[in-house]
PDB file of N, CA and C in Angstrom:
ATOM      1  N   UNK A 572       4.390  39.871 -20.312  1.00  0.00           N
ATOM      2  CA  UNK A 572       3.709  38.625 -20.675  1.00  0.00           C
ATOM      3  C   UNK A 572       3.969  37.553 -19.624  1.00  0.00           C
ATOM      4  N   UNK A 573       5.238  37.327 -19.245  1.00  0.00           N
ATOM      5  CA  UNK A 573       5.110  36.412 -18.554  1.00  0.00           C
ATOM      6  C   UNK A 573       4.881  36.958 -16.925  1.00  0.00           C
ATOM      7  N   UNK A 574       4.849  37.994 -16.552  1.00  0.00           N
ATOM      8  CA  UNK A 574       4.043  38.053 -15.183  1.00  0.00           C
ATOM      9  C   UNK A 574       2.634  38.212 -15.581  1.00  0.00           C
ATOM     10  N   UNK A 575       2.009  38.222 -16.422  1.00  0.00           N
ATOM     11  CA  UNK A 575       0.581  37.692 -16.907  1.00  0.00           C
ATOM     12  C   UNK A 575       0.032  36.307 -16.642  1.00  0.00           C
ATOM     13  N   UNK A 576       1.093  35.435 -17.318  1.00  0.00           N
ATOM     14  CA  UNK A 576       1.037  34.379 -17.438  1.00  0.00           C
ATOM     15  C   UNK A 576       1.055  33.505 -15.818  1.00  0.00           C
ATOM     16  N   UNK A 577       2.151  34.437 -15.191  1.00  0.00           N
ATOM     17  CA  UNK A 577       2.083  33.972 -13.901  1.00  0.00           C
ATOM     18  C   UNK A 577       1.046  34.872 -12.575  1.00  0.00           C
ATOM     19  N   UNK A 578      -0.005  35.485 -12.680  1.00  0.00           N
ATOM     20  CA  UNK A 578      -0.897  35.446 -12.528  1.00  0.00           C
ATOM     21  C   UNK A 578      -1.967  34.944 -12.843  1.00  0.00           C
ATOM     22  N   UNK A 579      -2.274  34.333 -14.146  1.00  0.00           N
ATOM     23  CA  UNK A 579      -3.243  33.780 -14.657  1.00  0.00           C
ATOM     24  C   UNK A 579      -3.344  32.293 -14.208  1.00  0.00           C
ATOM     25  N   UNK A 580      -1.886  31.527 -14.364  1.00  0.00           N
ATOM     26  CA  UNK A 580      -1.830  30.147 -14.356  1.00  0.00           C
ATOM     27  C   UNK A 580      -2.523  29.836 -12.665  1.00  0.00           C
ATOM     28  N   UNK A 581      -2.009  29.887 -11.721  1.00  0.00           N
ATOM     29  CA  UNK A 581      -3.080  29.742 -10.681  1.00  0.00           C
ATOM     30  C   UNK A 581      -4.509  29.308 -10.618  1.00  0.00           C
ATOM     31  N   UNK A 582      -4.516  29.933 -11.251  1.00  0.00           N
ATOM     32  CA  UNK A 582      -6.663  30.180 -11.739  1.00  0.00           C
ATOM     33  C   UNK A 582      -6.821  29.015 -12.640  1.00  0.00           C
ATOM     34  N   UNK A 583      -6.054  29.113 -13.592  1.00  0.00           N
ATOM     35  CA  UNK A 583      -5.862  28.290 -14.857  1.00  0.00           C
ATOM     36  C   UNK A 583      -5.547  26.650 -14.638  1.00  0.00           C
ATOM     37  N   UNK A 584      -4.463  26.808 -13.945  1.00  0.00           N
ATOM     38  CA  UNK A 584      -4.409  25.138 -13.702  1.00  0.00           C
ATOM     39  C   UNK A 584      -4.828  24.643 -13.121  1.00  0.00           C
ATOM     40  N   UNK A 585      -5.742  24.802 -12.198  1.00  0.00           N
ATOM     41  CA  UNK A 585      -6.737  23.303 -11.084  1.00  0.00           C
ATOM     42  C   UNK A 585      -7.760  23.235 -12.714  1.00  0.00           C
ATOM     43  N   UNK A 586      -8.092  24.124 -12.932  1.00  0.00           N
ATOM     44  CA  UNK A 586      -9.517  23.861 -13.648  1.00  0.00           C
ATOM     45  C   UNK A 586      -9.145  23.284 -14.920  1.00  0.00           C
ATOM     46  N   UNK A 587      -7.723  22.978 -15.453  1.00  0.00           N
ATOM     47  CA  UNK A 587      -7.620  22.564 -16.429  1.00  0.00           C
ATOM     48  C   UNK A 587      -7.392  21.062 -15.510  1.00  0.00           C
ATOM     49  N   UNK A 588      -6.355  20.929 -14.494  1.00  0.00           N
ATOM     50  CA  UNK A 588      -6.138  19.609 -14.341  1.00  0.00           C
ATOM     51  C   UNK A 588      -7.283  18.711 -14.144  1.00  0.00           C
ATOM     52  N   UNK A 589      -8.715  19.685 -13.813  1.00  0.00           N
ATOM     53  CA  UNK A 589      -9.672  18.871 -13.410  1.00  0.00           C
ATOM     54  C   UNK A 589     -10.664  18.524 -14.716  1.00  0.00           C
ATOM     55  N   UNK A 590     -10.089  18.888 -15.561  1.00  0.00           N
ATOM     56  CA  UNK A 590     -10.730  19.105 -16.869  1.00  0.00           C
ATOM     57  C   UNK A 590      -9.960  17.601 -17.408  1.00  0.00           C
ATOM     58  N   UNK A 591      -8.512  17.815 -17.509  1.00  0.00           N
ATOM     59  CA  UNK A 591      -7.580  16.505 -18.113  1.00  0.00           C
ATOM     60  C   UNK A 591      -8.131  15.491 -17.086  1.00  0.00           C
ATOM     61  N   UNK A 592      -8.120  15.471 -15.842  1.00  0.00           N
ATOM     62  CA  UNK A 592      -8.862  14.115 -15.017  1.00  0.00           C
ATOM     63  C   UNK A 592     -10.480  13.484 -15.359  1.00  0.00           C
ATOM     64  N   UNK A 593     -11.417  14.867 -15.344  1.00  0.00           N
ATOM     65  CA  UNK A 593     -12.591  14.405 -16.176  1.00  0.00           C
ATOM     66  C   UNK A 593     -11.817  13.242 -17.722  1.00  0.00           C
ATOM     67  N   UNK A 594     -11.460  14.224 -18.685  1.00  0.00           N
ATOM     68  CA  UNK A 594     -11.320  13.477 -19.339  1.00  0.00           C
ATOM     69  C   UNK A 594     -10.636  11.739 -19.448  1.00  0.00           C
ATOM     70  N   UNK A 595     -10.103  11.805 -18.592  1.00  0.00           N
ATOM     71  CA  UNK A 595      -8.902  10.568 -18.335  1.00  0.00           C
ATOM     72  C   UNK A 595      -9.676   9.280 -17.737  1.00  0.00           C
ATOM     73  N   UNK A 596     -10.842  10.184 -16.706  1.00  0.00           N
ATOM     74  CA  UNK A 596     -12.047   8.614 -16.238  1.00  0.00           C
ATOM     75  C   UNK A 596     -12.615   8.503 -17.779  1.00  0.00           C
ATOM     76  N   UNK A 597     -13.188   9.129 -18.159  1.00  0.00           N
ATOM     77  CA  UNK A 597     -14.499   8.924 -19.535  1.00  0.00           C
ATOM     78  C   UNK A 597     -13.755   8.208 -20.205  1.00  0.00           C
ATOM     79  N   UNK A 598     -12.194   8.197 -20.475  1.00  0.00           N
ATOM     80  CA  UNK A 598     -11.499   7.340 -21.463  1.00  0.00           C
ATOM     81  C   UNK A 598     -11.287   5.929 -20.806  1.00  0.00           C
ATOM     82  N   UNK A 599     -10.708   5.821 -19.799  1.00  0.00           N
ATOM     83  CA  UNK A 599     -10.851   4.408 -18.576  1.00  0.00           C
ATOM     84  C   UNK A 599     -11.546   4.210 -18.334  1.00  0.00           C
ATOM     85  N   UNK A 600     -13.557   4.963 -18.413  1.00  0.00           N
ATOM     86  CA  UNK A 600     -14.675   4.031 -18.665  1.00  0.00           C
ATOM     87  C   UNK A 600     -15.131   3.812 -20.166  1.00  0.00           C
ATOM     88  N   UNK A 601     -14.562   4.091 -20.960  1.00  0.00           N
ATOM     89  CA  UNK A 601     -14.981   3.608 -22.631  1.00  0.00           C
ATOM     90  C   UNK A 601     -14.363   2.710 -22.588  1.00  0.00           C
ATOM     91  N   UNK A 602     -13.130   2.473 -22.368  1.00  0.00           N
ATOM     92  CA  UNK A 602     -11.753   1.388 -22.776  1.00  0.00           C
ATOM     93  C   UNK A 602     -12.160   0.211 -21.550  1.00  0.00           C
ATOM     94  N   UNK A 603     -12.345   0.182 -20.803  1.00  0.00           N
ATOM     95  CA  UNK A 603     -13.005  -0.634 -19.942  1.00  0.00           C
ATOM     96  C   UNK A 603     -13.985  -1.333 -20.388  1.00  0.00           C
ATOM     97  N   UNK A 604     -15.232  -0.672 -20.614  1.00  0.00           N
ATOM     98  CA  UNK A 604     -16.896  -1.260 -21.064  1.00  0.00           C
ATOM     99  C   UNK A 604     -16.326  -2.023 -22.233  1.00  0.00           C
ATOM    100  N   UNK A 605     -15.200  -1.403 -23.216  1.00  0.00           N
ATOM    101  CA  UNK A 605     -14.909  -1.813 -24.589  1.00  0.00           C
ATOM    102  C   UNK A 605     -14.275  -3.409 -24.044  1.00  0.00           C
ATOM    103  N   UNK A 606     -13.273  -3.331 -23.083  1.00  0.00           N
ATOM    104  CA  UNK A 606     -12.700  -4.595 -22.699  1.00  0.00           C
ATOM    105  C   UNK A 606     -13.775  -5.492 -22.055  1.00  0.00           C
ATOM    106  N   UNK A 607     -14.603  -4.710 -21.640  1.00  0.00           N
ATOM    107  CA  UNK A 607     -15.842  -5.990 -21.227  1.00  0.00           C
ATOM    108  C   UNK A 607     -16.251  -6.805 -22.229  1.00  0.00           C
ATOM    109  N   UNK A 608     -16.710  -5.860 -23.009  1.00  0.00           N
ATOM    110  CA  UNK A 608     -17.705  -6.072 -24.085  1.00  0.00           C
ATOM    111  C   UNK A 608     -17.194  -7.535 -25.073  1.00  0.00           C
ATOM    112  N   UNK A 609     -15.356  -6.746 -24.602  1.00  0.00           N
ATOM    113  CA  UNK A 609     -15.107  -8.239 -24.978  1.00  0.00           C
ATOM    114  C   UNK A 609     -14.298  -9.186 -24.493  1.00  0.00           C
ATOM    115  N   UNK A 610     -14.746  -9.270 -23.735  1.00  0.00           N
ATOM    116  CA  UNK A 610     -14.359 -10.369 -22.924  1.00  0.00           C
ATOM    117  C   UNK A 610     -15.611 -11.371 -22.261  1.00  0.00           C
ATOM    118  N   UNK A 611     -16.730 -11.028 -22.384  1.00  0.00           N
ATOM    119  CA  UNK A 611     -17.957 -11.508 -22.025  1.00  0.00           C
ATOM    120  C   UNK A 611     -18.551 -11.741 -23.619  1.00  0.00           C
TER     121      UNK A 611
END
């Protein structure tokens, strides 16, 4: 299992970190527009 695991993760982690970074702008542009929204 875990020399599975350490073949797999390679593959596995850019595409997740780029997955958690997608997610992380979409939340710092909701929370943003939201702080506009009120502040204007």
């Amino acid at each position: 299992m875990k020399i599975f695991l350490g073949n797999f993760s390679p593959t596995f982690q850019p595409r997740m970190e780029k997955i958690l970074a997608r997610n992380e702008m979409k939340i710092s542009l909701v929370s943003f527009s939201l702080s506009a929204e009120g502040f204007f």
